[in-house]
Amino acid sequence: MAGERYNPRESEPKWQKIWADGEVFATSNDDGRPKYYVLEMFPYPSGRIHMGHVRNYTMGDVVARYKRAKGFSVLHPMGWDAFGLPAENAAIEKKVHPAKWTYENIDYMRGQLKAMGLSLDWKREVATCHPDYYRHQQKMFVDFFNAGLAYRRTSKVNWDPVDMTVLANEQVIDGRGWRSGALVEQKELVQWNFRITAFSEELLASLDTLDRWPDKVRLMQRNWIGKSVGLEVRFELATPGPTGETTLKIFTTRPDTLFGASFMAMSPDHPLAKALGEKDLALAAFQEKCRRMGTSVAVLETAEKEGYDTGLRVKHPFIEGKTLPLWVANFILMDYGTGAIFGCPAHDQRDLDFARKYGLEVTPVVLPAGADPASFTVGDVAVDGEGTLFNSDFLDGLGTDAAFDEVADRLEARDLDGAPMGARKVNFRLRDWLISRQRYWGCPIPMIHCDDCGTVPVPTADLPVLLPDDATFDKPGNPLDHHPTWKHVACPKCGKPARRETDTMDTFVDSSWYYTRFTDPWNAQAPTTRAVADRWLPVDQYIGGIEHAILHLLYSRFFTRAMKATGHVGLDEPFAGLFTQGMVVHETYKGPDGHWVSPADIVVDEVEGGRTARMKDGSGPVEIGSIEKMSKSKKNTVDPSDIILGWGADTARWFVLSDSPPDRDVIWTEAGVEGAHRFVQRVWRLVCDGTALTAAASEAGERSAAALALAKATHKTIAAVEDDIEKLGFNRAVARLYEFANAVGRVVATPDAVKADAGLARALVEALDALVRMVAPMMPHLAEECWAELGRSGLVADAPWPKVDAALVIDDTITLPVQINGKKRAELTVPRDAGEAEVRAAVLALEAVQAALDGKPPKKVIVVPARIVNVVA
RNA sequence: GCCCCAGUGGCGAAAUGGUAGACGCGGCAGACUCAAAAUCUGUUGCCUUCGCGGGCGUGCUGGUUCGAGUCCGGCCUGGGGCACCA
């Protein structure tokens, strides 16, 4: 065997079979050792795995295998986020049933994942589209409903009037339906929601406890929840509204700027705006135009600000006789605050843009520090910071915070129609979670509508509510709704004919508790087995894409609380540790005909520092484009199966761990893969060649200098790699292993020295043993092959992580850089435990320091122990 | 538009506020070879110098510090999210 190249095509399936047959990675719920739950975000079964999956699952697998080696009882499961739109699109476009499409994709992708050699417990696999999974989700929905956490309200959707269907935001392109091309309308539907806002304060406060989450994710969630302390103010209308309204309630976080108010604005969906629109054709037309923009906030806020002057006027609460015009404006969201604001253009950019467009007054009332009140003006940039009030009557001279309180106090004390005019209020940006989807391929919402009894939950005994198999997808609209029989059902309360809810759940619901189901997926009676769930949870390390930083993670945090409230789990926070990985990106290529071409179809030539590309089939030159996220549309994808077939899973795994820090994007390159594969072969060669030299290894006495150096390298590497893996710094761990392999290689390259020195041979045995154990979490197949070559029994997958000998990690002397005025000018080697005075004296005696000081005493000498010395001349 | 993040050699990158460029890729030179592949060794930020050495250098710009890739302010560029893609 030695001397031959390592053949992954032969070895990888062999070891995968041995692991599977031995159930090496099956996890028992009765294991007494300390638990470690590592989880990667489960995939949507789109058809094939992509490089992003390879990266994600490799990282998780390294952690899982490493923790196993550290003696933990590791839970490392896998499943499928299997409901969703693409299956329904496939049904429409390819005439294949969503279930068939989904399960076939799962089968194929499971095979791909297995070829990666992941240490997964496949016995716990779940698919969210399977009734064995979603029946429990339906049970929890009913529990949430009974606990007041699920309710119905009216919400807006994007409506395609031609396809008669609700469109996802991504299906609305430039205001038109992606399939029909019809202008999209907003439509109001009564829909199911989860009351996530019941936990706003808690979801916010609890972020502080998630100390193993990235700060950026916590910050994003904090901003998303968007707690703000402000004032609700009821303004008096100068003349009553169309249905007798006398006041307009607004929410503001800046009551201090009230004297700078120059207009009032409300959402096109505000009840008053709607009432006005019924009598004002021009306003109705404006509202219609707003409704055609769709429901996406990003679209609303990037659209040019437009408004319509209703002609109504609103009294300024503090300026006698002053009234403000009331506008309907497209950038005011009905979902935030009260759906109406007062506009203060000088101190809010959106208000300023609006005021400039319509020629409204701009009165600055907050003077930034250092500005001159006489000459201060606002141009096209609003001044939104703190300052001192001016142009503001009784507020003049106050700071912004004091002015806030003064206005709040006065308005709270003032009466308008029998109630205080102002009220301090905490407002959250977070909205309740709309879970209704008017689609087939999702978890049916287990409710029944009865004309007499109202909305009644499906009794537990009748769960699950199964999706009908015989749905049709060639008609516009919701297949569940137009199914001939499915929705007709007897009311569980009174027995009279009633109708099933035909909405299904948002797929984010499915992914909000799968990690809990993994703890006991065999429980047919209940979503969870409390004791088991409580033992495994929280997930110790969750790994997935940064694109899930807000929604999926926030919904899961809510869902866990809701499950706790309904008795299904005993904890609040599901993910103790979170890591967000970067994307896999690749160069793009355009062929001779100007179309995108696949990397598989081209050849790159390196010439004189430059790179050019041409078609493999000789049809012409290829233009190398920018590096972008791998996508089908740009054809810059690399199929993991091709890589695994050509190079082996270990090469692919090593590559995605190498070079790029895991939280940053990684660029897939052919050259990088070749480099990774070279290392696979190099480890194999080292183990084979090294083993051949160490037959005479013995425990014999004194260690030679060479033996000590190798032993030190071994233990320093173990310490460093361990530290790196604990911090998920896989690229650093890889670099340390390269370095270590180089050190081992230098020893193996001197066979005579090894043969003559039993201590060195012993150190080499130890080094190779450690190398294989350290490489095992990353390249498990290669490691097993090497383990056998080393003559070890059993599997390296079952072997413990090597132990660090602390004495070999610490050196006796250290070399300190010596700076003069912050620039490195010399080095100084001192004993590790040298005192500060000793170091200082030695530094001042250095020739370079003497020369720089030129006989004068130093102004300052900074000695940072074991780090650096800086002499200030 | 709003929120968040990133930017360092030819390339991917490393660096608890303390020697910028570890490690890898690529390049160059050499060894082995009839030759090539594979492998191994050396070298490789830029400018300057025969050399020793010196100067410059972490997107731009200003600041804090004995010392800034790292901290703070203002920009530029690229990316993620914005509630029905997952």
mmCIF file of C-alpha atoms (C1' of nucleotides) in Angstrom, chain A residues 44 81 84-85 157 166 168-170 191 216 223-224 297-298 301-302 429 431 437-439 507-508 548 659-661 664 678 682 685 731-732 735 738-739 742 817 824 862 867-868 870, chain B residues 1-8 10-16 18-20 22-27 38-42 54-57 65-67 79-86:
data_model
loop_
_atom_site.group_PDB
_atom_site.id
_atom_site.type_symbol
_atom_site.label_atom_id
_atom_site.label_comp_id
_atom_site.label_asym_id
_atom_site.label_seq_id
_atom_site.Cartn_x
_atom_site.Cartn_y
_atom_site.Cartn_z
ATOM 1 C CA TYR A 44 -34.289 23.190 1.227
ATOM 2 C CA ASP A 81 -36.918 22.095 5.025
ATOM 3 C CA GLY A 84 -42.077 25.834 -0.090
ATOM 4 C CA LEU A 85 -42.737 27.638 -3.287
ATOM 5 C CA VAL A 157 -50.855 40.864 0.145
ATOM 6 C CA VAL A 166 -50.881 35.898 -3.971
ATOM 7 C CA ALA A 168 -44.211 36.613 -2.839
ATOM 8 C CA ASN A 169 -42.233 39.855 -2.856
ATOM 9 C CA GLU A 170 -39.562 38.208 -4.996
ATOM 10 C CA GLN A 191 -55.045 35.946 7.757
ATOM 11 C CA LYS A 216 -23.657 41.935 14.305
ATOM 12 C CA ASN A 223 -32.717 47.144 15.362
ATOM 13 C CA TRP A 224 -35.332 44.890 13.838
ATOM 14 C CA VAL A 297 -40.890 47.993 2.468
ATOM 15 C CA ALA A 298 -37.726 48.189 0.396
ATOM 16 C CA GLU A 301 -38.908 53.394 0.817
ATOM 17 C CA THR A 302 -36.806 53.628 -2.314
ATOM 18 C CA ARG A 429 -41.021 48.227 15.030
ATOM 19 C CA ARG A 431 -44.866 43.353 13.827
ATOM 20 C CA ARG A 437 -50.019 31.433 2.880
ATOM 21 C CA GLN A 438 -52.591 30.883 0.165
ATOM 22 C CA ARG A 439 -50.673 27.919 -1.192
ATOM 23 C CA THR A 507 -42.352 27.652 5.850
ATOM 24 C CA PHE A 508 -40.535 29.651 8.514
ATOM 25 C CA HIS A 548 -30.936 34.152 8.199
ATOM 26 C CA ASP A 659 -7.801 30.098 3.304
ATOM 27 C CA SER A 660 -10.929 32.144 3.832
ATOM 28 C CA PRO A 661 -12.161 32.893 7.323
ATOM 29 C CA ARG A 664 -16.371 35.592 5.016
ATOM 30 C CA ARG A 678 -1.937 18.020 -3.043
ATOM 31 C CA ARG A 682 1.088 14.819 1.096
ATOM 32 C CA ARG A 685 2.894 10.168 1.802
ATOM 33 C CA ASN A 731 -8.673 28.525 8.178
ATOM 34 C CA ARG A 732 -6.174 29.099 10.964
ATOM 35 C CA ALA A 735 -2.619 26.845 8.284
ATOM 36 C CA TYR A 738 0.243 22.892 6.856
ATOM 37 C CA GLU A 739 3.016 24.274 9.009
ATOM 38 C CA ASN A 742 6.152 20.889 6.766
ATOM 39 C CA PRO A 817 10.863 43.359 19.133
ATOM 40 C CA LYS A 824 10.995 48.401 14.954
ATOM 41 C CA ILE A 862 7.351 51.150 27.514
ATOM 42 C CA ARG A 867 5.237 41.397 23.828
ATOM 43 C CA ILE A 868 7.258 44.432 22.853
ATOM 44 C CA ASN A 870 9.137 50.809 22.801
ATOM 45 C "C1'" G B 1 -34.344 54.669 1.528
ATOM 46 C "C1'" C B 2 -33.250 52.139 6.355
ATOM 47 C "C1'" C B 3 -30.332 48.404 9.392
ATOM 48 C "C1'" C B 4 -25.779 45.304 9.449
ATOM 49 C "C1'" C B 5 -20.962 43.753 7.615
ATOM 50 C "C1'" A B 6 -16.435 43.799 4.702
ATOM 51 C "C1'" G B 7 -12.136 46.256 2.177
ATOM 52 C "C1'" U B 8 -4.406 44.165 3.852
ATOM 53 C "C1'" G B 10 -0.179 39.228 -8.368
ATOM 54 C "C1'" C B 11 -4.372 36.083 -5.603
ATOM 55 C "C1'" G B 12 -7.004 33.663 -0.888
ATOM 56 C "C1'" A B 13 -5.374 35.509 3.646
ATOM 57 C "C1'" A B 14 -2.658 36.022 9.129
ATOM 58 C "C1'" A B 15 -2.023 39.558 13.030
ATOM 59 C "C1'" U B 16 -5.520 39.775 22.564
ATOM 60 C "C1'" G B 18 2.392 45.857 20.270
ATOM 61 C "C1'" U B 19 7.671 42.929 14.716
ATOM 62 C "C1'" A B 20 2.088 43.942 8.935
ATOM 63 C "C1'" A B 22 2.059 33.455 9.271
ATOM 64 C "C1'" C B 23 -0.045 29.575 5.990
ATOM 65 C "C1'" G B 24 -1.665 28.476 1.078
ATOM 66 C "C1'" C B 25 -2.093 29.621 -4.358
ATOM 67 C "C1'" G B 26 0.579 31.689 -8.346
ATOM 68 C "C1'" G B 27 5.500 33.350 -10.175
ATOM 69 C "C1'" A B 38 4.903 14.254 -9.785
ATOM 70 C "C1'" U B 39 8.016 15.498 -5.706
ATOM 71 C "C1'" C B 40 11.721 18.302 -3.036
ATOM 72 C "C1'" U B 41 14.803 22.967 -1.924
ATOM 73 C "C1'" G B 42 15.391 28.234 -2.189
ATOM 74 C "C1'" G B 54 17.035 53.207 4.096
ATOM 75 C "C1'" G B 55 12.106 54.874 2.700
ATOM 76 C "C1'" C B 56 6.926 53.697 1.682
ATOM 77 C "C1'" G B 57 2.849 50.496 2.580
ATOM 78 C "C1'" U B 65 -2.255 56.807 21.433
ATOM 79 C "C1'" C B 66 4.581 55.830 23.270
ATOM 80 C "C1'" G B 67 2.496 52.669 19.362
ATOM 81 C "C1'" G B 79 -21.974 42.365 0.001
ATOM 82 C "C1'" G B 80 -26.262 40.630 3.374
ATOM 83 C "C1'" G B 81 -31.271 41.826 5.292
ATOM 84 C "C1'" C B 82 -35.869 44.705 4.853
ATOM 85 C "C1'" A B 83 -41.226 40.854 7.226
ATOM 86 C "C1'" C B 84 -44.716 35.849 1.112
ATOM 87 C "C1'" C B 85 -37.344 32.992 -1.697
ATOM 88 C "C1'" A B 86 -35.247 29.791 1.720
#
